[in-house]
């Protein structure tokens, strides 16, 4: 079966420094993969390469069998790739629902109507804010509205960039509940979740990929990866081994 | 009392046409984020071509269609060749290029057709109806009906259609627009083309009143500009309400005070709104989190 996402020998260099070095991984359809690693390990770079914002120095990104090497960022949504941002990128003068519907302009959910948008907002627990402007709603709602906007494009690969960053404990709990709801509704969706909160990642992802200094140091089932000594070392430093 | 009624009713009629001028500016502002100062000259090109056709024997309907077609084309070309490509350098160079383009078009028109005002045909000056004793011509009625239909159409387009909502998103958040695949360049060209058509339409109602010269359509653009500042740069509805209010206000000023005071009252009310509500009466206020 064709992998939902296949990354082959990816290299990304900034001013001579390798931000990603020889990263290869394959993610089967329907897998929720957490992409973790310490600060500066290359997680965000990886997400930017997958979404087409960065052009890698070498390597290939293949989504559902299509090589996206020559596909610019603005066209990736037609290949089923959609993402959210660490800081929500919503149009300030559009209501939350209108923002969600922008996801249907070029995505594969072109036939989606306002009802579908409201349905996604409801599943993510923020339907009551549909008619509000982004600046009038809590930060957590802005982040979930971005997820709804991405989902209405009917992606096959959803990239979430630190969805829990800046959220309160309660908002994190709401986010986890919302993500579980998404997984139930869309069992075939493949998810790549970049997040600092390893506990949150472990609670929703079945697989983990760990980056350290631009290299993939572990990839596999969540439990196994968390028990991996190299991962503990990368995350907690040498003290964890003493 | 009769004078008051005439001032009020004709003020509404002319005000709705002012609003149409504002609407063209809002369409461009919503997608590109700046004001176009070229719209009057775009209309002038269409009007002069239309007038030449009329003088060669074309009927009014064909003349009107030709004016709108040429203005649409010129509007689209200005967007495609000048302003939209310049946007990569920022809003300011693009906005300034609209002034330069306006002056170039105006200069070329002066060279080719001269600066003398000419009379322009209109729908009909014969009386169509009378409201509270105030007579309205078919031209007045046509101006109101066409402008009102345009407003309803634009309002529905921007609030209900997916392309309309996307056009508003393009200017608001470029990064998200790009990653969601919103075809921003195409939408901007659509907005310039539509605004060109609106300019031509506006010109058809203005040129018979002010007579056609290279500056006459620009005179009305000033009212349109004030209408969107007062109504709110991104609000089609605001342009309609403010344009109508300006029409009534300027008519009352000219009837009861002094026609020479009209510009002063207009600019003073615009300044007042800017001071009290910088985003206009109906503009969506962008809240900033601190």
Short mmCIF file of C-alpha atoms in Angstrom, two decimals:
data_model
loop_
_atom_site.label_atom_id
_atom_site.label_comp_id
_atom_site.label_asym_id
_atom_site.label_seq_id
_atom_site.Cartn_x
_atom_site.Cartn_y
_atom_site.Cartn_z
CA UNK A 1 0.00 0.00 0.00
CA UNK A 2 1.25 3.51 -0.87
CA UNK A 3 2.39 5.47 2.17
CA UNK A 4 0.42 8.65 2.95
CA UNK A 5 3.71 10.43 3.47
CA UNK A 6 7.15 9.37 2.43
CA UNK A 7 10.21 11.49 3.05
CA UNK A 8 13.42 10.41 1.36
CA UNK A 9 16.91 11.59 2.23
CA UNK A 10 15.80 15.14 3.03
CA UNK A 11 18.45 17.84 3.49
CA UNK A 12 17.76 21.46 4.35
CA UNK A 13 20.61 23.92 4.86
CA UNK A 14 20.59 27.44 6.30
CA UNK A 15 23.81 29.44 5.85
CA UNK A 16 25.87 26.28 5.61
CA UNK A 17 24.27 24.64 8.66
CA UNK A 18 22.20 21.51 8.14
CA UNK A 19 18.77 22.08 9.68
CA UNK A 20 17.70 18.70 8.33
CA UNK A 21 20.18 16.02 7.45
CA UNK A 22 19.39 12.75 5.69
CA UNK A 23 15.86 12.49 7.09
CA UNK A 24 13.85 9.58 5.72
CA UNK A 25 10.58 8.24 7.02
CA UNK A 26 7.41 6.61 5.82
CA UNK A 27 3.98 7.13 7.38
CA UNK A 28 1.08 4.80 6.49
CA UNK A 29 -2.35 6.26 5.79
CA UNK A 30 -4.42 6.91 8.89
CA UNK A 31 -1.39 7.18 11.17
CA UNK A 32 -1.12 10.01 13.65
CA UNK A 33 2.55 10.78 14.00
CA UNK A 34 3.99 13.13 16.55
CA UNK A 35 7.13 14.95 15.46
CA UNK A 36 9.08 15.87 18.56
CA UNK A 37 12.54 17.01 19.49
CA UNK A 38 14.34 19.69 21.51
CA UNK A 39 14.37 23.36 20.44
CA UNK A 40 16.26 23.80 17.17
CA UNK A 41 16.06 20.12 16.30
CA UNK A 42 14.43 20.83 12.93
CA UNK A 43 10.73 20.12 13.65
CA UNK A 44 9.40 23.40 12.29
CA UNK A 45 11.83 23.25 9.37
CA UNK A 46 10.47 19.80 8.55
CA UNK A 47 6.89 21.11 8.62
CA UNK A 48 7.84 24.06 6.42
CA UNK A 49 9.46 21.71 3.92
CA UNK A 50 6.42 19.41 3.91
CA UNK A 51 4.06 22.34 3.35
CA UNK A 52 6.28 23.77 0.62
CA UNK A 53 7.33 27.00 2.36
CA UNK A 54 10.96 25.82 2.26
CA UNK A 55 12.58 24.17 -0.70
CA UNK A 56 14.94 21.42 0.48
CA UNK A 57 18.55 21.24 -0.73
CA UNK A 58 18.06 17.59 -1.55
CA UNK A 59 15.62 14.78 -1.03
CA UNK A 60 12.01 14.06 -1.86
CA UNK A 61 8.61 14.57 -0.25
CA UNK A 62 6.06 12.11 -1.61
CA UNK A 63 2.39 12.36 -0.57
CA UNK A 64 0.05 9.52 -1.53
CA UNK A 65 2.45 8.52 -4.29
CA UNK A 66 2.90 12.04 -5.77
CA UNK A 67 6.32 13.66 -5.60
CA UNK A 68 5.70 17.23 -4.41
CA UNK A 69 9.21 18.46 -5.21
CA UNK A 70 8.01 20.80 -7.94
CA UNK A 71 4.65 21.59 -6.39
CA UNK A 72 4.65 25.10 -4.87
CA UNK A 73 3.19 25.76 -1.43
CA UNK A 74 -0.02 27.27 -2.82
CA UNK A 75 -0.81 24.15 -4.86
CA UNK A 76 -0.13 21.55 -2.17
CA UNK A 77 -3.65 21.85 -0.82
CA UNK A 78 -4.88 20.31 -4.07
CA UNK A 79 -2.62 17.34 -3.30
CA UNK A 80 -4.30 16.98 0.06
CA UNK A 81 -1.66 18.71 2.18
CA UNK A 82 -2.87 21.36 4.60
CA UNK A 83 -1.35 22.89 7.72
CA UNK A 84 -1.91 25.11 10.71
CA UNK A 85 0.52 27.56 12.27
CA UNK A 86 2.07 27.96 15.70
CA UNK A 87 0.59 31.48 15.75
CA UNK A 88 -2.87 31.29 14.18
CA UNK A 89 -2.94 32.90 10.75
CA UNK A 90 -6.57 33.95 10.43
CA UNK A 91 -7.89 36.83 8.33
CA UNK A 92 -8.63 39.54 10.89
CA UNK A 93 -11.67 41.04 9.15
CA UNK A 94 -13.38 37.72 8.48
CA UNK A 95 -15.54 35.95 11.04
CA UNK A 96 -14.39 32.60 12.39
CA UNK A 97 -16.83 30.79 10.08
CA UNK A 98 -15.75 32.85 7.04
CA UNK A 99 -12.14 32.02 7.88
CA UNK A 100 -13.01 28.33 8.00
CA UNK A 101 -14.72 28.56 4.61
CA UNK A 102 -11.57 30.01 3.00
CA UNK A 103 -10.16 26.49 3.43
CA UNK A 104 -12.72 25.28 0.90
CA UNK A 105 -11.73 27.76 -1.83
CA UNK A 106 -9.05 25.59 -3.40
CA UNK A 107 -9.03 22.55 -1.19
CA UNK A 108 -10.68 19.30 -2.14
CA UNK A 109 -13.76 20.20 -0.11
CA UNK A 110 -14.89 22.70 -2.75
CA UNK A 111 -18.51 21.63 -2.40
CA UNK A 112 -18.53 22.32 1.35
CA UNK A 113 -21.12 24.85 2.48
CA UNK A 114 -21.48 26.95 5.62
CA UNK A 115 -23.28 24.03 7.26
CA UNK A 116 -20.16 21.88 6.87
CA UNK A 117 -18.03 24.70 8.28
CA UNK A 118 -20.31 25.00 11.30
CA UNK A 119 -20.24 21.24 11.73
CA UNK A 120 -16.45 21.26 11.93
CA UNK A 121 -16.50 24.15 14.37
CA UNK A 122 -19.01 22.22 16.48
CA UNK A 123 -16.88 19.07 16.46
CA UNK A 124 -13.92 21.15 17.58
CA UNK A 125 -16.04 22.74 20.30
CA UNK A 126 -16.16 26.31 19.02
CA UNK A 127 -19.38 26.67 17.02
CA UNK A 128 -20.61 29.39 19.36
CA UNK A 129 -17.85 31.68 18.09
CA UNK A 130 -18.72 31.23 14.38
CA UNK A 131 -19.89 34.81 13.88
CA UNK A 132 -17.13 36.46 15.92
CA UNK A 133 -13.98 38.07 14.57
CA UNK A 134 -10.72 36.28 15.45
CA UNK A 135 -9.58 39.03 17.82
CA UNK A 136 -12.78 38.64 19.85
CA UNK A 137 -12.34 34.96 20.67
CA UNK A 138 -9.97 33.15 23.05
CA UNK A 139 -6.58 32.10 21.69
CA UNK A 140 -7.49 28.43 21.96
CA UNK A 141 -10.54 28.98 19.78
CA UNK A 142 -8.41 30.71 17.13
CA UNK A 143 -6.14 27.68 17.06
CA UNK A 144 -9.03 25.23 16.77
CA UNK A 145 -10.64 27.41 14.07
CA UNK A 146 -7.42 27.00 12.09
CA UNK A 147 -7.71 23.24 12.46
CA UNK A 148 -11.32 23.45 11.21
CA UNK A 149 -10.19 25.55 8.25
CA UNK A 150 -7.60 22.94 7.36
CA UNK A 151 -10.07 20.06 7.77
CA UNK A 152 -12.71 21.58 5.49
CA UNK A 153 -10.17 21.35 2.67
CA UNK A 154 -10.46 17.55 3.10
CA UNK A 155 -6.74 16.93 3.48
CA UNK A 156 -5.18 13.49 3.35
CA UNK A 157 -2.18 14.82 5.28
CA UNK A 158 -2.76 17.39 8.01
CA UNK A 159 0.24 19.19 9.49
CA UNK A 160 -0.29 20.78 12.89
CA UNK A 161 2.39 23.20 14.09
CA UNK A 162 2.43 23.36 17.88
CA UNK A 163 -1.34 23.51 18.33
CA UNK A 164 -0.99 23.57 22.13
CA UNK A 165 1.58 26.38 22.34
CA UNK A 166 0.29 29.28 24.40
CA UNK A 167 -2.81 27.42 25.60
CA UNK A 168 -3.94 27.09 29.22
CA UNK A 169 -4.29 23.65 30.80
CA UNK A 170 -8.03 23.77 30.18
CA UNK A 171 -7.59 24.81 26.56
CA UNK A 172 -5.12 21.95 26.10
CA UNK A 173 -7.68 19.49 27.40
CA UNK A 174 -10.25 20.93 24.98
CA UNK A 175 -7.74 20.59 22.15
CA UNK A 176 -7.04 16.93 22.96
CA UNK A 177 -10.78 16.21 23.06
CA UNK A 178 -11.21 17.99 19.72
CA UNK A 179 -8.37 16.04 18.11
CA UNK A 180 -9.80 12.74 19.35
CA UNK A 181 -13.12 13.71 17.80
CA UNK A 182 -11.35 14.39 14.50
CA UNK A 183 -9.68 10.98 14.60
CA UNK A 184 -13.03 9.31 15.15
CA UNK A 185 -14.69 11.15 12.26
CA UNK A 186 -11.76 10.84 9.83
CA UNK A 187 -10.05 7.48 10.40
CA UNK A 188 -8.15 7.75 7.10
CA UNK A 189 -6.61 11.13 7.86
CA UNK A 190 -2.85 11.09 8.30
CA UNK A 191 -1.59 13.60 10.83
CA UNK A 192 1.82 15.04 11.51
CA UNK A 193 1.81 16.86 14.83
CA UNK A 194 4.72 19.06 15.86
CA UNK A 195 4.48 19.81 19.55
CA UNK A 196 6.62 20.52 22.60
CA UNK A 197 4.16 19.00 25.03
CA UNK A 198 5.25 15.36 24.77
CA UNK A 199 2.42 14.26 27.08
CA UNK A 200 -0.14 15.75 24.72
CA UNK A 201 1.54 14.19 21.69
CA UNK A 202 1.65 10.78 23.36
CA UNK A 203 -2.04 11.02 24.24
CA UNK A 204 -3.18 11.43 20.62
CA UNK A 205 -0.40 9.96 18.45
CA UNK A 206 0.26 6.30 17.79
CA UNK A 207 3.69 6.95 16.30
CA UNK A 208 6.51 9.27 17.22
CA UNK A 209 9.38 10.57 15.14
CA UNK A 210 12.17 12.29 17.04
CA UNK A 211 14.52 14.85 15.55
CA UNK A 212 17.73 15.96 17.17
CA UNK A 213 20.09 18.45 15.54
CA UNK A 214 18.39 17.88 12.21
CA UNK A 215 18.71 14.11 12.27
CA UNK A 216 15.97 11.56 12.76
CA UNK A 217 17.08 9.62 15.83
CA UNK A 218 13.99 7.50 16.39
CA UNK A 219 10.73 6.62 14.66
CA UNK A 220 8.19 4.01 15.71
CA UNK A 221 5.26 3.27 18.02
CA UNK A 222 4.86 5.93 20.72
CA UNK A 223 5.61 3.66 23.72
CA UNK A 224 8.77 2.25 22.20
CA UNK A 225 10.13 5.62 21.17
CA UNK A 226 9.51 7.16 24.59
CA UNK A 227 11.41 4.29 26.17
CA UNK A 228 14.34 4.74 23.81
CA UNK A 229 17.58 5.75 25.57
CA UNK A 230 18.76 7.95 22.68
CA UNK A 231 15.49 9.88 22.87
CA UNK A 232 15.80 10.35 26.63
CA UNK A 233 19.32 11.57 26.16
CA UNK A 234 18.37 14.02 23.44
CA UNK A 235 15.49 15.38 25.46
CA UNK A 236 16.80 15.38 29.01
CA UNK A 237 20.53 15.58 28.47
CA UNK A 238 23.19 13.41 30.05
CA UNK A 239 21.68 13.63 33.55
CA UNK A 240 18.98 11.15 32.59
CA UNK A 241 21.57 8.48 32.00
CA UNK A 242 23.25 8.89 35.36
CA UNK B 1 -40.65 73.23 2.58
CA UNK B 2 -40.64 72.44 -1.13
CA UNK B 3 -37.01 73.50 -1.26
CA UNK B 4 -36.19 71.17 1.60
CA UNK B 5 -37.95 68.26 -0.07
CA UNK B 6 -36.13 68.88 -3.35
CA UNK B 7 -32.78 69.11 -1.57
CA UNK B 8 -33.38 65.93 0.37
CA UNK B 9 -34.72 63.78 -2.46
CA UNK B 10 -32.24 64.91 -5.09
CA UNK B 11 -29.55 64.64 -2.44
CA UNK B 12 -30.40 60.97 -2.01
CA UNK B 13 -30.38 60.46 -5.79
CA UNK B 14 -26.97 62.04 -6.30
CA UNK B 15 -25.69 60.45 -3.08
CA UNK B 16 -26.41 56.95 -4.30
CA UNK B 17 -24.29 57.71 -7.35
CA UNK B 18 -21.50 58.97 -5.04
CA UNK B 19 -21.78 55.62 -3.31
CA UNK B 20 -21.16 53.82 -6.58
CA UNK B 21 -17.91 55.73 -6.87
CA UNK B 22 -17.02 54.57 -3.36
CA UNK B 23 -17.97 50.97 -4.18
CA UNK B 24 -15.31 50.73 -6.89
CA UNK B 25 -12.71 51.90 -4.40
CA UNK B 26 -13.89 49.40 -1.75
CA UNK B 27 -13.64 46.50 -4.22
CA UNK B 28 -9.96 47.26 -4.81
CA UNK B 29 -9.26 48.06 -1.16
CA UNK B 30 -10.70 44.76 0.00
CA UNK B 31 -8.34 42.65 -2.10
CA UNK B 32 -5.29 44.88 -2.44
CA UNK B 33 -5.39 46.98 0.73
CA UNK B 34 -4.92 50.44 -0.80
CA UNK B 35 -6.93 53.12 -2.59
CA UNK B 36 -6.85 53.53 -6.34
CA UNK B 37 -6.67 57.11 -7.58
CA UNK B 38 -6.92 55.97 -11.21
CA UNK B 39 -10.60 55.09 -11.32
CA UNK B 40 -11.75 58.48 -12.61
CA UNK B 41 -9.30 58.40 -15.50
CA UNK B 42 -10.16 54.80 -16.32
CA UNK B 43 -13.78 55.95 -16.65
CA UNK B 44 -12.68 58.94 -18.75
CA UNK B 45 -11.05 56.66 -21.34
CA UNK B 46 -14.27 54.64 -21.63
CA UNK B 47 -16.39 57.78 -21.82
CA UNK B 48 -14.36 59.42 -24.57
CA UNK B 49 -14.41 56.24 -26.65
CA UNK B 50 -18.17 55.98 -26.02
CA UNK B 51 -18.69 59.63 -26.97
CA UNK B 52 -16.81 59.11 -30.25
CA UNK B 53 -19.06 56.15 -31.05
CA UNK B 54 -22.17 58.17 -30.12
CA UNK B 55 -21.11 61.04 -32.33
CA UNK B 56 -20.63 58.53 -35.17
CA UNK B 57 -24.22 57.47 -34.88
CA UNK B 58 -24.27 54.70 -32.22
CA UNK B 59 -27.41 54.57 -30.07
CA UNK B 60 -27.36 55.31 -26.34
CA UNK B 61 -27.49 51.66 -25.25
CA UNK B 62 -24.54 50.71 -27.47
CA UNK B 63 -22.66 53.78 -26.28
CA UNK B 64 -23.26 52.83 -22.65
CA UNK B 65 -22.18 49.23 -23.23
CA UNK B 66 -19.05 50.41 -25.04
CA UNK B 67 -18.16 52.78 -22.16
CA UNK B 68 -18.48 49.96 -19.65
CA UNK B 69 -16.55 47.51 -21.86
CA UNK B 70 -13.64 49.89 -22.42
CA UNK B 71 -13.48 50.90 -18.74
CA UNK B 72 -13.53 47.23 -17.75
CA UNK B 73 -10.67 46.50 -20.12
CA UNK B 74 -8.60 49.52 -19.06
CA UNK B 75 -9.21 48.75 -15.37
CA UNK B 76 -8.09 45.15 -15.86
CA UNK B 77 -5.01 46.25 -17.81
CA UNK B 78 -3.96 48.83 -15.20
CA UNK B 79 -4.25 46.09 -12.56
CA UNK B 80 -2.45 43.44 -14.59
CA UNK B 81 0.38 45.56 -15.95
CA UNK B 82 1.01 48.16 -13.27
CA UNK B 83 -0.51 47.98 -9.83
CA UNK B 84 -0.72 44.27 -8.99
CA UNK B 85 2.88 43.54 -10.15
CA UNK B 86 4.05 46.51 -8.05
CA UNK B 87 2.42 45.13 -4.92
CA UNK B 88 5.43 42.90 -4.32
CA UNK B 89 7.26 46.09 -3.33
CA UNK B 90 4.54 47.03 -0.84
CA UNK B 91 1.26 48.90 -0.72
CA UNK B 92 2.79 52.36 -0.91
CA UNK B 93 4.53 51.96 -4.31
CA UNK B 94 1.38 50.33 -5.70
CA UNK B 95 -0.86 53.11 -4.35
CA UNK B 96 1.51 55.79 -5.68
CA UNK B 97 1.52 54.08 -9.07
CA UNK B 98 -2.25 54.66 -9.25
CA UNK B 99 -1.63 58.41 -8.98
CA UNK B 100 1.10 58.26 -11.65
CA UNK B 101 -1.14 56.18 -13.91
CA UNK B 102 -4.01 58.64 -13.43
CA UNK B 103 -1.80 61.58 -14.41
CA UNK B 104 -0.41 59.74 -17.44
CA UNK B 105 -3.88 58.77 -18.71
CA UNK B 106 -5.12 62.31 -18.07
CA UNK B 107 -2.12 63.78 -19.91
CA UNK B 108 -2.59 61.47 -22.89
CA UNK B 109 -6.30 62.29 -23.05
CA UNK B 110 -5.53 66.02 -22.95
CA UNK B 111 -3.12 65.52 -25.84
CA UNK B 112 -5.53 63.54 -27.96
CA UNK B 113 -8.98 64.93 -27.19
CA UNK B 114 -8.16 68.25 -25.51
CA UNK B 115 -9.30 69.58 -22.15
CA UNK B 116 -12.55 71.27 -23.19
CA UNK B 117 -15.69 69.98 -21.51
CA UNK B 118 -18.13 68.19 -23.83
CA UNK B 119 -21.74 67.32 -23.36
CA UNK B 120 -22.45 63.63 -22.89
CA UNK B 121 -25.72 61.86 -23.72
CA UNK B 122 -27.97 60.56 -20.96
CA UNK B 123 -30.81 58.11 -20.58
CA UNK B 124 -33.54 60.78 -20.79
CA UNK B 125 -34.27 64.09 -19.10
CA UNK B 126 -38.02 63.62 -19.45
CA UNK B 127 -39.95 63.19 -16.23
CA UNK B 128 -40.28 59.64 -15.04
CA UNK B 129 -42.04 60.14 -11.75
CA UNK B 130 -42.67 62.62 -9.01
CA UNK B 131 -41.97 61.95 -5.32
CA UNK B 132 -43.55 64.37 -2.83
CA UNK B 133 -43.81 66.90 -5.62
CA UNK B 134 -40.17 66.54 -6.65
CA UNK B 135 -39.78 65.59 -10.28
CA UNK B 136 -37.30 62.91 -11.20
CA UNK B 137 -36.07 62.23 -14.71
CA UNK B 138 -35.50 58.82 -16.24
CA UNK B 139 -31.78 59.47 -15.85
CA UNK B 140 -32.25 59.96 -12.09
CA UNK B 141 -34.34 56.82 -11.81
CA UNK B 142 -31.86 54.80 -13.85
CA UNK B 143 -28.97 56.08 -11.68
CA UNK B 144 -30.72 55.01 -8.49
CA UNK B 145 -31.91 51.64 -9.79
CA UNK B 146 -28.60 50.66 -11.38
CA UNK B 147 -26.59 51.79 -8.34
CA UNK B 148 -28.92 49.97 -5.96
CA UNK B 149 -28.66 46.75 -8.00
CA UNK B 150 -24.88 47.04 -8.06
CA UNK B 151 -24.85 47.44 -4.28
CA UNK B 152 -27.07 44.46 -3.69
CA UNK B 153 -24.95 42.40 -6.09
CA UNK B 154 -21.65 43.42 -4.48
CA UNK B 155 -23.02 42.95 -0.97
CA UNK B 156 -24.19 39.42 -1.73
CA UNK B 157 -20.96 38.64 -3.60
CA UNK B 158 -18.66 39.71 -0.76
CA UNK B 159 -20.68 38.22 2.06
CA UNK B 160 -22.11 35.06 0.51
CA UNK B 161 -19.97 33.88 -2.38
CA UNK B 162 -16.85 31.88 -1.75
CA UNK B 163 -14.83 34.01 -4.15
CA UNK B 164 -16.01 37.18 -2.42
CA UNK B 165 -14.98 35.90 1.01
CA UNK B 166 -11.65 34.73 -0.46
CA UNK B 167 -11.07 38.20 -1.93
CA UNK B 168 -11.37 39.67 1.55
CA UNK B 169 -9.03 37.00 2.96
CA UNK B 170 -6.33 37.67 0.34
CA UNK B 171 -5.45 41.08 1.71
CA UNK B 172 -5.88 40.12 5.35
CA UNK B 173 -3.47 37.24 5.64
CA UNK B 174 -1.11 36.54 2.79
CA UNK B 175 0.61 33.55 4.36
CA UNK B 176 -2.62 31.71 5.09
CA UNK B 177 -3.99 32.66 1.68
CA UNK B 178 -0.94 31.18 0.00
CA UNK B 179 -1.00 27.91 1.91
CA UNK B 180 -4.72 27.52 1.40
CA UNK B 181 -4.14 27.94 -2.32
CA UNK B 182 -6.23 31.12 -2.60
CA UNK B 183 -5.43 32.45 -6.11
CA UNK B 184 -4.58 35.95 -4.88
CA UNK B 185 -3.23 37.39 -8.13
CA UNK B 186 -6.26 36.26 -10.07
CA UNK B 187 -8.64 37.63 -7.43
CA UNK B 188 -6.84 40.97 -7.47
CA UNK B 189 -7.13 41.17 -11.24
CA UNK B 190 -10.84 40.38 -10.92
CA UNK B 191 -11.20 43.24 -8.45
CA UNK B 192 -9.43 45.71 -10.76
CA UNK B 193 -11.57 44.60 -13.68
CA UNK B 194 -14.82 44.87 -11.71
CA UNK B 195 -13.77 48.27 -10.34
CA UNK B 196 -13.05 49.37 -13.93
CA UNK B 197 -16.58 48.38 -14.95
CA UNK B 198 -18.01 50.27 -11.95
CA UNK B 199 -16.03 53.37 -12.94
CA UNK B 200 -17.48 53.27 -16.44
CA UNK B 201 -20.96 52.83 -15.03
CA UNK B 202 -20.45 55.74 -12.67
CA UNK B 203 -19.18 57.86 -15.55
CA UNK B 204 -22.40 57.26 -17.48
CA UNK B 205 -24.36 58.98 -14.71
CA UNK B 206 -21.83 61.70 -13.95
CA UNK B 207 -20.71 62.86 -17.39
CA UNK B 208 -24.16 64.16 -18.43
CA UNK B 209 -24.37 66.25 -15.22
CA UNK B 210 -20.82 67.58 -15.00
CA UNK B 211 -20.12 67.34 -18.75
CA UNK B 212 -17.22 65.23 -19.91
CA UNK B 213 -13.66 66.45 -19.49
CA UNK B 214 -10.46 64.82 -18.33
CA UNK B 215 -11.11 66.08 -14.80
CA UNK B 216 -14.88 65.82 -14.39
CA UNK B 217 -15.06 62.15 -13.38
CA UNK B 218 -12.27 62.71 -10.90
CA UNK B 219 -14.43 65.33 -9.20
CA UNK B 220 -16.91 62.65 -8.29
CA UNK B 221 -14.18 60.29 -7.23
CA UNK B 222 -13.45 62.76 -4.44
CA UNK B 223 -16.98 62.24 -3.13
CA UNK B 224 -16.51 58.47 -3.45
CA UNK B 225 -13.27 58.73 -1.52
CA UNK B 226 -15.00 60.64 1.28
CA UNK B 227 -17.83 58.11 1.22
CA UNK B 228 -15.53 55.19 1.95
CA UNK B 229 -13.53 57.05 4.58
CA UNK B 230 -16.76 57.92 6.38
CA UNK B 231 -18.46 54.58 5.69
CA UNK B 232 -15.42 52.40 6.33
CA UNK B 233 -12.80 51.32 3.80
CA UNK B 234 -13.88 47.70 3.72
CA UNK B 235 -17.63 48.20 3.89
CA UNK B 236 -19.79 48.18 0.76
CA UNK B 237 -22.82 48.98 2.93
CA UNK B 238 -20.88 51.80 4.59
CA UNK B 239 -20.12 53.32 1.17
CA UNK B 240 -23.83 53.27 0.35
CA UNK B 241 -24.97 54.88 3.59
CA UNK B 242 -22.14 57.43 3.73
CA UNK B 243 -22.44 58.28 0.02
CA UNK B 244 -26.16 58.93 0.41
CA UNK B 245 -25.58 60.99 3.55
CA UNK B 246 -22.94 63.03 1.72
CA UNK B 247 -25.37 63.63 -1.14
CA UNK B 248 -28.03 64.96 1.25
CA UNK B 249 -25.53 66.95 3.30
CA UNK B 250 -23.92 68.65 0.33
CA UNK B 251 -27.30 69.47 -1.22
CA UNK B 252 -28.55 71.00 2.03
CA UNK B 253 -25.32 72.97 2.44
CA UNK B 254 -25.53 74.30 -1.06
CA UNK B 255 -29.24 75.19 -0.75
CA UNK B 256 -29.30 76.76 2.70
CA UNK B 257 -25.73 77.97 3.29
CA UNK B 258 -23.43 78.51 0.38
CA UNK B 259 -22.45 76.23 -2.54
CA UNK B 260 -18.84 77.30 -1.95
CA UNK B 261 -19.00 75.69 1.49
CA UNK B 262 -19.64 72.20 0.09
CA UNK B 263 -15.99 71.07 -0.10
CA UNK B 264 -15.28 72.47 3.38
CA UNK B 265 -18.25 70.68 4.94
CA UNK B 266 -17.33 67.48 3.11
CA UNK B 267 -13.68 67.41 4.20
CA UNK B 268 -14.51 68.57 7.73
CA UNK B 269 -17.02 65.74 8.19
CA UNK B 270 -14.47 63.28 6.84
CA UNK B 271 -11.84 64.54 9.30
CA UNK B 272 -14.32 64.35 12.14
CA UNK B 273 -15.14 60.71 11.37
CA UNK B 274 -11.42 59.89 11.08
CA UNK B 275 -10.81 61.42 14.51
CA UNK B 276 -13.73 59.69 16.21
CA UNK B 277 -13.89 56.41 14.29
CA UNK B 278 -10.70 55.89 12.25
CA UNK B 279 -12.10 52.74 10.63
CA UNK B 280 -15.23 54.56 9.47
CA UNK B 281 -18.80 54.25 10.67
CA UNK B 282 -19.29 50.73 9.32
CA UNK B 283 -15.72 49.48 8.93
CA UNK B 284 -14.85 46.35 10.84
CA UNK B 285 -12.70 47.39 13.72
CA UNK B 286 -9.60 45.28 13.92
CA UNK B 287 -9.08 44.51 17.58
CA UNK B 288 -5.53 44.14 18.74
CA UNK B 289 -4.66 41.91 21.64
CA UNK B 290 -2.28 43.43 24.17
#
